[in-house]
Every structure is written in C-alpha cells, then in structure tokens.
CSV table of C-alpha atoms and ligand atoms in Angstrom, one decimal:
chain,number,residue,atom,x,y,z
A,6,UNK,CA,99.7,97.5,136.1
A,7,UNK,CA,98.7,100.3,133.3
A,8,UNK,CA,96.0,101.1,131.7
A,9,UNK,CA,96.2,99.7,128.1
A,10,UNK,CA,93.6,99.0,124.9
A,11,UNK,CA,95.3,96.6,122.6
A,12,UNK,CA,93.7,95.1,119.6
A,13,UNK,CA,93.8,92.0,117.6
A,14,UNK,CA,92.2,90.3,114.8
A,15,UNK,CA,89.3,88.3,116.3
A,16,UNK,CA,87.6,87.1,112.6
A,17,UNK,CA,85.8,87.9,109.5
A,18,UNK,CA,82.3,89.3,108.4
A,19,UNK,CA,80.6,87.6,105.6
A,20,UNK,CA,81.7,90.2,103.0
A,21,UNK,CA,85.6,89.8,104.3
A,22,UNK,CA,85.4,93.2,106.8
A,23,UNK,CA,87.7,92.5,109.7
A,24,UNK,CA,86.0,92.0,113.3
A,25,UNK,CA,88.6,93.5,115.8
A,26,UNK,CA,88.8,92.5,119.1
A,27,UNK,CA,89.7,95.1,121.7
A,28,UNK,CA,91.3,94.4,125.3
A,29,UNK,CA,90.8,97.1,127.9
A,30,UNK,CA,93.1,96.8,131.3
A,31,UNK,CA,92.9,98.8,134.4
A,32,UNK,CA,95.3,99.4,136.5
A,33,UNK,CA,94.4,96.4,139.0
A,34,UNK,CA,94.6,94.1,136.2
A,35,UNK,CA,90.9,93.7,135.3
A,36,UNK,CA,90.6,93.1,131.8
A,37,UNK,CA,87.6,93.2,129.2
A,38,UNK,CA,87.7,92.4,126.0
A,39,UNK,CA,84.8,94.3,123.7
A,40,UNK,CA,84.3,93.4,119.6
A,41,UNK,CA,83.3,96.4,117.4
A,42,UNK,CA,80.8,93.2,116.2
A,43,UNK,CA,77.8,94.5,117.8
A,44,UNK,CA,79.7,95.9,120.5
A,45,UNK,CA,80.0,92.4,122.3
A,46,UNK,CA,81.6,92.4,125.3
A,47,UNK,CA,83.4,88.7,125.1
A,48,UNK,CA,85.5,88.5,128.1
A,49,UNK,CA,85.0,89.9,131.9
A,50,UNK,CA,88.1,88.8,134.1
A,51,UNK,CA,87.7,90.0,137.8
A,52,UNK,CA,88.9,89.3,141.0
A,53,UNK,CA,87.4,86.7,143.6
A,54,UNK,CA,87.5,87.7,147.3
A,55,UNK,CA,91.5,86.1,147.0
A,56,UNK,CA,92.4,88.4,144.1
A,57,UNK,CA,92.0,85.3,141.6
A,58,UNK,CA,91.2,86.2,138.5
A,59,UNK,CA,88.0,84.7,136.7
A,60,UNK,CA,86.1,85.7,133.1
A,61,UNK,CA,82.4,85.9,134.4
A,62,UNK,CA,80.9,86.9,131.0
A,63,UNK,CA,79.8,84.4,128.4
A,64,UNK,CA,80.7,84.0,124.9
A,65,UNK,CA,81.4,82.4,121.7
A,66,UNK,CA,84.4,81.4,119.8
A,67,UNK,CA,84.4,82.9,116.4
A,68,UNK,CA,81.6,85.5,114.2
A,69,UNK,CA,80.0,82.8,113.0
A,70,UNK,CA,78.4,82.2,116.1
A,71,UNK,CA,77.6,85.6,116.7
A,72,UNK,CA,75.8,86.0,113.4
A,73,UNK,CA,73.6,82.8,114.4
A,74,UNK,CA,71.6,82.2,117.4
A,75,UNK,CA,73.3,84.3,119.3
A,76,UNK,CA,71.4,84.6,122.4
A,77,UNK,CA,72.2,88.4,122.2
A,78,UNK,CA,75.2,87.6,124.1
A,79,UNK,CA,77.2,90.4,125.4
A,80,UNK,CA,75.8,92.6,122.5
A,81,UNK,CA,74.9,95.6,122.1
A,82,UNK,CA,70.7,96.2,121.4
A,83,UNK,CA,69.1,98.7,119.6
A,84,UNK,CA,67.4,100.0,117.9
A,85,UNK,CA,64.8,98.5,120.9
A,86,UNK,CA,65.7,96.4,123.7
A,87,UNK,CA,63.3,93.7,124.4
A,88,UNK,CA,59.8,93.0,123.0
A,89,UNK,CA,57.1,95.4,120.9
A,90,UNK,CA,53.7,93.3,120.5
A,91,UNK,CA,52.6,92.5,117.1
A,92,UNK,CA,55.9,93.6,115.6
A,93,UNK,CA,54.0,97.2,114.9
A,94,UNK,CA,53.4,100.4,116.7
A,95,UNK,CA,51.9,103.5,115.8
A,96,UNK,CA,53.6,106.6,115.9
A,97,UNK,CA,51.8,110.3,115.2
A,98,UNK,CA,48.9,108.6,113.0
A,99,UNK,CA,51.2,106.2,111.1
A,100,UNK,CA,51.3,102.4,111.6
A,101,UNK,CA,55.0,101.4,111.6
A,102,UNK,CA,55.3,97.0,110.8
A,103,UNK,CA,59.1,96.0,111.9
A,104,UNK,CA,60.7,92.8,111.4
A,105,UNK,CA,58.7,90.0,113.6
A,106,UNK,CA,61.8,87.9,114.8
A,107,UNK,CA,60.0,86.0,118.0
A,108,UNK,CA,56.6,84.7,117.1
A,109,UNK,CA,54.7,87.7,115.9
A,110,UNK,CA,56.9,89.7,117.8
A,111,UNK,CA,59.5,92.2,117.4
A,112,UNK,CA,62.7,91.4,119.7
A,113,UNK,CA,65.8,93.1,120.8
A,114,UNK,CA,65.7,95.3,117.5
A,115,UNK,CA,64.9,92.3,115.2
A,116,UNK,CA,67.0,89.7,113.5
A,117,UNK,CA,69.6,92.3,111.7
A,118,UNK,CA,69.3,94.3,115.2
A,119,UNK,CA,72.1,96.4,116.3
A,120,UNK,CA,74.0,93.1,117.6
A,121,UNK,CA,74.7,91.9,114.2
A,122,UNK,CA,76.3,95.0,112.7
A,123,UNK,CA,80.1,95.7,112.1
A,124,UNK,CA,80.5,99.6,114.3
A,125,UNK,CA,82.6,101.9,113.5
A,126,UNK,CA,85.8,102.0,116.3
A,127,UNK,CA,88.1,104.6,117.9
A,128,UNK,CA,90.0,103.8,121.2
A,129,UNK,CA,91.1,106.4,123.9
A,130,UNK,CA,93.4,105.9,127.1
A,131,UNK,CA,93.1,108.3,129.8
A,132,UNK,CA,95.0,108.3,133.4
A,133,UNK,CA,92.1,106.2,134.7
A,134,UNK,CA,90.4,104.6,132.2
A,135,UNK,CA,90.4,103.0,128.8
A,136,UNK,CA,87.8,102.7,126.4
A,137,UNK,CA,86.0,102.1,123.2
A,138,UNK,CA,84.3,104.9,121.2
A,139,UNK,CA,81.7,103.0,118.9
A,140,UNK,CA,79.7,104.5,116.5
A,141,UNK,CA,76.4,103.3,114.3
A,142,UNK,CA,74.3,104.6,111.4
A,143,UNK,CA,71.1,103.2,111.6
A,144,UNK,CA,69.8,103.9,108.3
A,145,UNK,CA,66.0,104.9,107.9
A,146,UNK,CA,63.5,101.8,107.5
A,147,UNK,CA,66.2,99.5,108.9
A,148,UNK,CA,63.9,96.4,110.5
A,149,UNK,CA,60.9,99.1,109.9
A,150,UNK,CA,62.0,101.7,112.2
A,151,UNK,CA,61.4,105.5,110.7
A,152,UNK,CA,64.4,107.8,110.5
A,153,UNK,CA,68.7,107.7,110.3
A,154,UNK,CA,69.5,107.0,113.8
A,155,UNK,CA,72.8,107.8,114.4
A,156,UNK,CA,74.2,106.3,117.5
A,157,UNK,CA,77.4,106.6,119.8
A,158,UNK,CA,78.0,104.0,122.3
A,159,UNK,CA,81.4,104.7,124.5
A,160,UNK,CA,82.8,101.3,127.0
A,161,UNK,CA,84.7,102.7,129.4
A,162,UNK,CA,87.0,100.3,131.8
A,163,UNK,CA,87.6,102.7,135.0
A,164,UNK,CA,89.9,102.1,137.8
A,165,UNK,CA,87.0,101.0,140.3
A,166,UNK,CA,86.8,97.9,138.4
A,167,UNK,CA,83.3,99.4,136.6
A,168,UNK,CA,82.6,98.7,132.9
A,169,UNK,CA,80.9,101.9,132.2
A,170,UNK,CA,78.7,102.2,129.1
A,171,UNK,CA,77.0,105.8,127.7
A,172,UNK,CA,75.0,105.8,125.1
A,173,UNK,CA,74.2,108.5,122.8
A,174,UNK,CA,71.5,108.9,119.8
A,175,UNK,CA,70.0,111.5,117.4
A,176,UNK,CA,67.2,111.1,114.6
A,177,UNK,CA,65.9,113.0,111.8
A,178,UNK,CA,62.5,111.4,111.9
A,179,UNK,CA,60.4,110.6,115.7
A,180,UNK,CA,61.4,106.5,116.8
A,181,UNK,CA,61.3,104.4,119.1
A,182,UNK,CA,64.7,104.2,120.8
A,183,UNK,CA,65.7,101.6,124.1
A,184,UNK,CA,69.4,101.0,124.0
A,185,UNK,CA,71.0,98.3,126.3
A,186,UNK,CA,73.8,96.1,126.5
A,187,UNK,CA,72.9,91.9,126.9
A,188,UNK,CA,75.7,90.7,128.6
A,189,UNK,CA,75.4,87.1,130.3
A,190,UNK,CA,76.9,86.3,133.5
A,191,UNK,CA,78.1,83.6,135.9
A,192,UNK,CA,80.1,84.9,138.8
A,193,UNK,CA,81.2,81.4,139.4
A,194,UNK,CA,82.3,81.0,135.9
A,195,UNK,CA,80.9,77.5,135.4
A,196,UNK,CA,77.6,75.4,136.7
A,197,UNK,CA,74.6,77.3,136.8
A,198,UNK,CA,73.3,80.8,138.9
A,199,UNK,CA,70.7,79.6,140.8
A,200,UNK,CA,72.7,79.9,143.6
A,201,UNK,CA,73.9,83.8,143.0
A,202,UNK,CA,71.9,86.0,145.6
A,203,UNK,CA,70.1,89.1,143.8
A,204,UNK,CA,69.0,92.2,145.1
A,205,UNK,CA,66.8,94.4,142.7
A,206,UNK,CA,65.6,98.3,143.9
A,207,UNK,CA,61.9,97.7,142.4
A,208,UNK,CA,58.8,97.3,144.6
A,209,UNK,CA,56.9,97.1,141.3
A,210,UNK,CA,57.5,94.8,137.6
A,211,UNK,CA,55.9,94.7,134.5
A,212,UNK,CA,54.2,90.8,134.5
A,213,UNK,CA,53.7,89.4,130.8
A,214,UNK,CA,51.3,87.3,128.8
A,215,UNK,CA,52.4,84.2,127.5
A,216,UNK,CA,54.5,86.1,124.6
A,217,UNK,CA,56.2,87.7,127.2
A,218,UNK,CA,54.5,91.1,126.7
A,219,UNK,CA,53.5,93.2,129.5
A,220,UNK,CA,50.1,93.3,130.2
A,221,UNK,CA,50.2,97.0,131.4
A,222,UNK,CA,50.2,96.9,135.0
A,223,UNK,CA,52.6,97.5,137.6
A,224,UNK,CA,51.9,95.1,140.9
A,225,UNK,CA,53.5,94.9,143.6
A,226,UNK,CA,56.6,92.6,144.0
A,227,UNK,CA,55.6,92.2,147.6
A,228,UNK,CA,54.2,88.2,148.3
A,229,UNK,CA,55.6,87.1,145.0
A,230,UNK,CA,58.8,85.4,143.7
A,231,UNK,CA,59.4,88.7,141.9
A,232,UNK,CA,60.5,90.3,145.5
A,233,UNK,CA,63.9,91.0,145.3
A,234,UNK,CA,64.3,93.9,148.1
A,235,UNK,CA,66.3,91.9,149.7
A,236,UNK,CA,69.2,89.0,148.6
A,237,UNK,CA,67.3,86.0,147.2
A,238,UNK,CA,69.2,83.1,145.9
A,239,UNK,CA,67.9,83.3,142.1
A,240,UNK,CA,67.0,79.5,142.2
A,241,UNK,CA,64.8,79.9,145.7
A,242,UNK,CA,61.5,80.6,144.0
A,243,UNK,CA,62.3,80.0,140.5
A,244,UNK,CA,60.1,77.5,139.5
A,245,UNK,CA,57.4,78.2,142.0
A,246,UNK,CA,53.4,77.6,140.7
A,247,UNK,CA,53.0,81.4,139.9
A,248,UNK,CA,51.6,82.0,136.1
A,249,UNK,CA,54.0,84.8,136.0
A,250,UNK,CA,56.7,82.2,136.3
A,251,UNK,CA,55.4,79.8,133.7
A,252,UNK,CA,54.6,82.9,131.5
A,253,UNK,CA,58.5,83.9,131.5
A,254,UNK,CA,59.6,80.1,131.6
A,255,UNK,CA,61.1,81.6,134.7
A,256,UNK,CA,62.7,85.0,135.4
A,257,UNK,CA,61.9,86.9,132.1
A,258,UNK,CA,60.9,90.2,133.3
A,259,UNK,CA,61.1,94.0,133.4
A,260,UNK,CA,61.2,95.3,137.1
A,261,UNK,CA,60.5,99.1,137.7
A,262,UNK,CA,63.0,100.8,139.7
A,263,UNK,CA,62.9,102.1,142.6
A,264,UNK,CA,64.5,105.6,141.7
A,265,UNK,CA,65.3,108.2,144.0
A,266,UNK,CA,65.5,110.6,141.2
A,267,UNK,CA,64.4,110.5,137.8
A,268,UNK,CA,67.1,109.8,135.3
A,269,UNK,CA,70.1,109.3,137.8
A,270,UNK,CA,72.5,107.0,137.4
A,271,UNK,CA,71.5,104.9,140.3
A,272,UNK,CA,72.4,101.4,141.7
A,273,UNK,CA,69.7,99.4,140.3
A,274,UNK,CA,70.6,95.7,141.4
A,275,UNK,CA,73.0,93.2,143.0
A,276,UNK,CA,74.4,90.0,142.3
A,277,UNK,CA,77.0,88.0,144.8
A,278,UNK,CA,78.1,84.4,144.4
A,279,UNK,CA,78.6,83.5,147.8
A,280,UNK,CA,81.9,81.0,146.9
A,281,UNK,CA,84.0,83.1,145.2
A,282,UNK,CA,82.3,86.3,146.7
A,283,UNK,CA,82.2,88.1,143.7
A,284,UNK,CA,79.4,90.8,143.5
A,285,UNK,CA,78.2,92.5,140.6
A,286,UNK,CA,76.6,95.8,140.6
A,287,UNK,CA,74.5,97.4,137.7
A,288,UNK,CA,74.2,101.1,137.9
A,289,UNK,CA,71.3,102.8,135.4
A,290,UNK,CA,69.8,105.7,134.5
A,291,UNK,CA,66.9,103.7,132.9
A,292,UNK,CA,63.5,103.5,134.6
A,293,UNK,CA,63.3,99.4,134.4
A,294,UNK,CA,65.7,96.2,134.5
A,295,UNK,CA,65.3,93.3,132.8
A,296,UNK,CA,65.7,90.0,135.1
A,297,UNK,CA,66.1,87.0,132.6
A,298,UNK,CA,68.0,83.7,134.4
A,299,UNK,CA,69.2,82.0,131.1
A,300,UNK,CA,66.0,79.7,130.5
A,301,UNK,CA,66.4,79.7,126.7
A,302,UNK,CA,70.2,78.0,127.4
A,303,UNK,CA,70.8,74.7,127.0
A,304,UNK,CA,73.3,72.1,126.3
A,305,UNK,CA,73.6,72.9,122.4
A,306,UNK,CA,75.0,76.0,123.0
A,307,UNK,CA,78.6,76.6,123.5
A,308,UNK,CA,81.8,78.5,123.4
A,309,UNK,CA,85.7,79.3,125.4
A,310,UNK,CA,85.6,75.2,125.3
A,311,UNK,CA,81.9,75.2,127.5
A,312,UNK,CA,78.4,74.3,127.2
A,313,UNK,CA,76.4,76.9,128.1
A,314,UNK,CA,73.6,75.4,130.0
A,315,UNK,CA,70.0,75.9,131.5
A,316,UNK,CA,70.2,78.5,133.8
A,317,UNK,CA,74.1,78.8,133.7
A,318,UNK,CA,74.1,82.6,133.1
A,319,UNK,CA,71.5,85.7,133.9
A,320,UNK,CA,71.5,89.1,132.0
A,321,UNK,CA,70.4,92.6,133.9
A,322,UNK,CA,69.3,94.7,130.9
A,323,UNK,CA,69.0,98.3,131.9
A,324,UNK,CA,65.8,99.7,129.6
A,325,UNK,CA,62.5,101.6,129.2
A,326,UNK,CA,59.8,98.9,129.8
A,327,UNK,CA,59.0,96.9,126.8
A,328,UNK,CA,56.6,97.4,124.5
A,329,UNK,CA,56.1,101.5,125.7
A,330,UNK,CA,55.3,102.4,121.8
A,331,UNK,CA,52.2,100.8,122.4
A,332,UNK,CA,51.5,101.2,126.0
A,333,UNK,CA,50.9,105.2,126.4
A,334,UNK,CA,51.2,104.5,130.3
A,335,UNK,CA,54.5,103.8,130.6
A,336,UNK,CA,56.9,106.2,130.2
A,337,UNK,CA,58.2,107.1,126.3
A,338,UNK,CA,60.3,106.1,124.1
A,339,UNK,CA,59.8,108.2,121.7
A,340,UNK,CA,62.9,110.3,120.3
A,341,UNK,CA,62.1,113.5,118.0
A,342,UNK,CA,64.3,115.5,115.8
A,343,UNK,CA,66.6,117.7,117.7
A,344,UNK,CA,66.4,116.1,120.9
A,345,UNK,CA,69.2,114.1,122.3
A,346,UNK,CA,68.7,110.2,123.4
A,347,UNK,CA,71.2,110.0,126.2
A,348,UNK,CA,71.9,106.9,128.7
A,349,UNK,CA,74.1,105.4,131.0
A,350,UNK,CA,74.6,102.1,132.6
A,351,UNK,CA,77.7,101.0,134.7
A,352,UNK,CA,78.7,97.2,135.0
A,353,UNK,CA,80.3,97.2,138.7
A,354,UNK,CA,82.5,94.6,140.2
A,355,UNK,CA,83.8,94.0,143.6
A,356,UNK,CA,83.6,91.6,146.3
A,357,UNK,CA,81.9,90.7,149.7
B,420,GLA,C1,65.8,88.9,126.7
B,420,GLA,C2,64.4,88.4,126.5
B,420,GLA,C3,64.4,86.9,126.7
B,420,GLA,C4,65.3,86.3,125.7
B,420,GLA,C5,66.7,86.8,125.9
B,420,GLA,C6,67.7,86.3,124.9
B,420,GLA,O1,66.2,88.9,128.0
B,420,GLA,O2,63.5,89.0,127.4
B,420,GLA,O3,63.1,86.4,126.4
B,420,GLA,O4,64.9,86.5,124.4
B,420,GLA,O5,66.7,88.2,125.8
B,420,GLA,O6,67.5,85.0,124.6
C-alpha cells in the first residue's frame, strides 16, 4: 500500500462553494477521510486485533447536516473549545459579549464557530505521511471575539496509524484562543460505548454547575466516578447518584492532566473496546481533556445509513479548561500580538 491523498466532490455550501472531501492512506491501508468543511474528519477506518478494517468515527451524509445540529461532529473548534459563562469575558478592562449559542452560554466558538466555515486547502505527501494543510481567517468581531485570527491547522495520517493534528494561530489584537478537534467515536462501530474501557492521566477535573461551567476547583478524582487512572468500562459508574454526574447528564467534563512536563505532547488517555480490541490513544500537549460520552445523542440523529444513539459514541477534546477567560486560576488563554498559539494533538490507533 502507498501513501496517497485523493479528493472528490463531497457537496455544496449555501452560496454554491464546493466542499471537497479528502482521503488520506497510509501505507497499512488506514484511511481518513477529512472535509475542508470545518475541517471534519468524516471517516476513520482502522484495523481490529484480525486486521479487519472498521470506520470508528461518526458522521453525516451530506453539508446540510453539517450546517444544522451538528453535534460538532468530527469538526474542527475554534475560535474556543467548550463553554465561557455568560457568553462574555473581560479582557484588559474591556467587556467582550460573544454569541450565546447554549442557554446564556457561549459554546465551542458559537453557532458560526470555526466548524461551520469552508477552509482554505493544500495537500502534501511525504515518504511517511499524508496530510491536509488547512487554513482560516478569523476576521475581527467574528461571534464577538477581538482581533483577525489567522489560523493553520495541518492533519497528518503517519505510518504508525496516528492522525496527527498541529495547530497554529496568530492575532493582531489579545483573544481568547482553545483550539481542538470534536471527533466522535465508537471502536465497535455500532451499539453504544459503555462498554469501551478508558484510562485518563488526571488525578484532578474541573466539576461543573448545572450549565456545565466549572465551578473553579480542582478535586480530586480519587473516590469518585471521575477516577480513570486505571481502565474503567465508561458505563460502570455512569449513572451513579453523584451531582457531578447529573450536572453533566453524565460524563461532560474537563479532566486536568497529569503532565510530566508542561506543554509536551504526552499520552493523555486510552480507549480499548475489548471485542474488536481496538485501542485508541489521544496524545496532547494541552493541560485538560474533555470526557463527554454522547449524552446529547439520540435516535433522531443519523448518518453512513445509522442512528446515532444515546451514548453510542464519546469525544476526547484535548483543550485549556473551559471558561479560563473568566477564571484567572486556571492557566490562560489569552493570545497577544506577536506571540505564536501553537498545539498539538495526535489521534493514535492500535490494538490489544
Ligand atoms: C462538548 C460539550 C458537550 C456537548 C458536546 C457537543 O463536549 O461539553 O456539552 O455540547 O460538546 O454536543
């Protein structure tokens, strides 16, 4: 097998711009398929622990779908991944009111977030790799946020069977910036997760009111269904009598990672379905994950000729903690003129 990028015609934006589908193989035949519509990753095919081939990523069949209700799937989120309170922040003396898309609050970059927008595309092919070069303007005042954000995201299908994805900003005015990607999974590729063992590097999580933002401290994991240190079936504690639990309608929360050095790309948690024995591995530099387990899916949404269930898929959102621009305790997220926003996540697949 060689490693290829092909592309093809996948369907139409409002105003008649073509969204192109790109399909990325590796030289053991795992293939991903990425739109430079919000950078949506709609297709995941890797091997079981027999070599059978299996897409493990959910999505939808046409733009339509992704310019609805989404669910974020497989997109791309900017300009800030997850929730800011109030849909407002303050940021050197001046209040800043962005587009309040989830109750009163702003989420995953609001409605015309970075996962609705057509990006600009160039492809590369190296000896080991091939990838995606994706590039955005995010023009000043876009869903309230100060400043032209220009932003490079480059996917990057590697040998190793790891989706690699580096992301890259600069501004002309101080933002808030928290790039991730919001891919959905099901190693089985059908039923639901609850059954996937997870392993998460955080003895600590952000816990959340009943808007889902973080009420500032960082608890243990320890004694609680949030203790994943070691493999936990995600359905073993998942609707245990735990406010935390009922406050994020199950797993809806940011875990701190465990780093052993600030800012390296480190392996930040595990997934194995224990039939097919597929793992997934997610690799960040970021200082958090978000855990959600698919409880806003449900039998009205659907796509590749499935309904996409309760609980039938979980994301792992590599990010800075939500709602940092108005929590000064938690680490920034503040980018300033002349200083690079650099990150880098890794999707990794193999088996045990
Ligand atoms: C994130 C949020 C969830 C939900 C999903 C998408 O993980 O934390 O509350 O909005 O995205 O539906």
């Amino acid at each position: 097998m060689q490693t290829s990028i092909t592309e093809s015609t996948f369907g139409h934006m409002p105003d008649g711009r073509p969204v192109t589908e790109y399909t990325l193989t590796n030289v053991n035949g795992m293939i991903v398929k990425i739109l430079n519509l919000g950078g949506v990753i709609t297709e995941i095919h890797v091997p079981d622990r027999d070599g059978k081939l299996a897409d493990v990523n959910c999505s939808f069949d046409d733009v339509a779908s992704y310019l609805g209700d989404s669910q974020y799937f497989g997109a791309l989120i900017g300009r800030y991944g997850n929730r800011i309170a109030n849909a407002s922040f303050t940021l050197d003396g001046q209040q800043y009111q962005l587009d309040a898309n989830n109750g009163a609050n702003h989420l995953h970059g609001g409605l015309e977030g970075f996962h609705r927008r057509l990006w600009t595309a160039e492809t590369f092919v190296t000896p080991k790799s091939a990838g995606l070069i994706l590039s955005y303007l995010s023009a000043d005042g876009e869903q309230g946020y100060p400043g032209n954000l220009e932003t490079t995201v480059i996917y990057e299908l590697r040998a190793d069977n790891e989706l690699r994805i580096a992301f890259h900003a600069i501004t002309d005015q101080a933002t808030p910036v928290n790039l991730t990607n919001h891919a959905y999974f099901n190693l089985a590729a059908g039923g639901d997760i609850l059954g996937h063992e997870l392993t998460i590097h955080a003895d600590h999580y952000t816990p959340i009111d009943d808007v889902q933002i973080p009420l500032g401290d960082l608890p243990p994991v320890a004694g609680t269904p949030f203790d994943f240190r070691s493999a936990q079936a995600i359905g073993a504690r998942i609707d245990a009598d735990d406010e935390q639990i009922r406050n994020g309608f199950g797993y809806d929360h940011n875990f701190v990672l465990a780093k052993k050095a600030e800012g390296a790309l480190e392996l930040a948690a595990r997934v194995r379905e224990p039939v097919s024995g597929r793992v997934l591995e997610v690799w960040t530099q970021e200082p958090g994950i978000q855990f959600y387990s698919g409880n806003f899916l449900g039998d009205s949404v659907k796509g590749k000729g499935r309904i996409y269930g309760h609980r039938s898929a979980f994301c792992l959102e590599p990010q800075h903690f939500p709602d940092s621009p108005n929590q000064p305790a938690f680490p920034s997220t503040i980018l300033r003129p002349g200083e690079e926003y650099t990150t880098v996540m890794a999707y990794k697949f193999t088996t045990g």
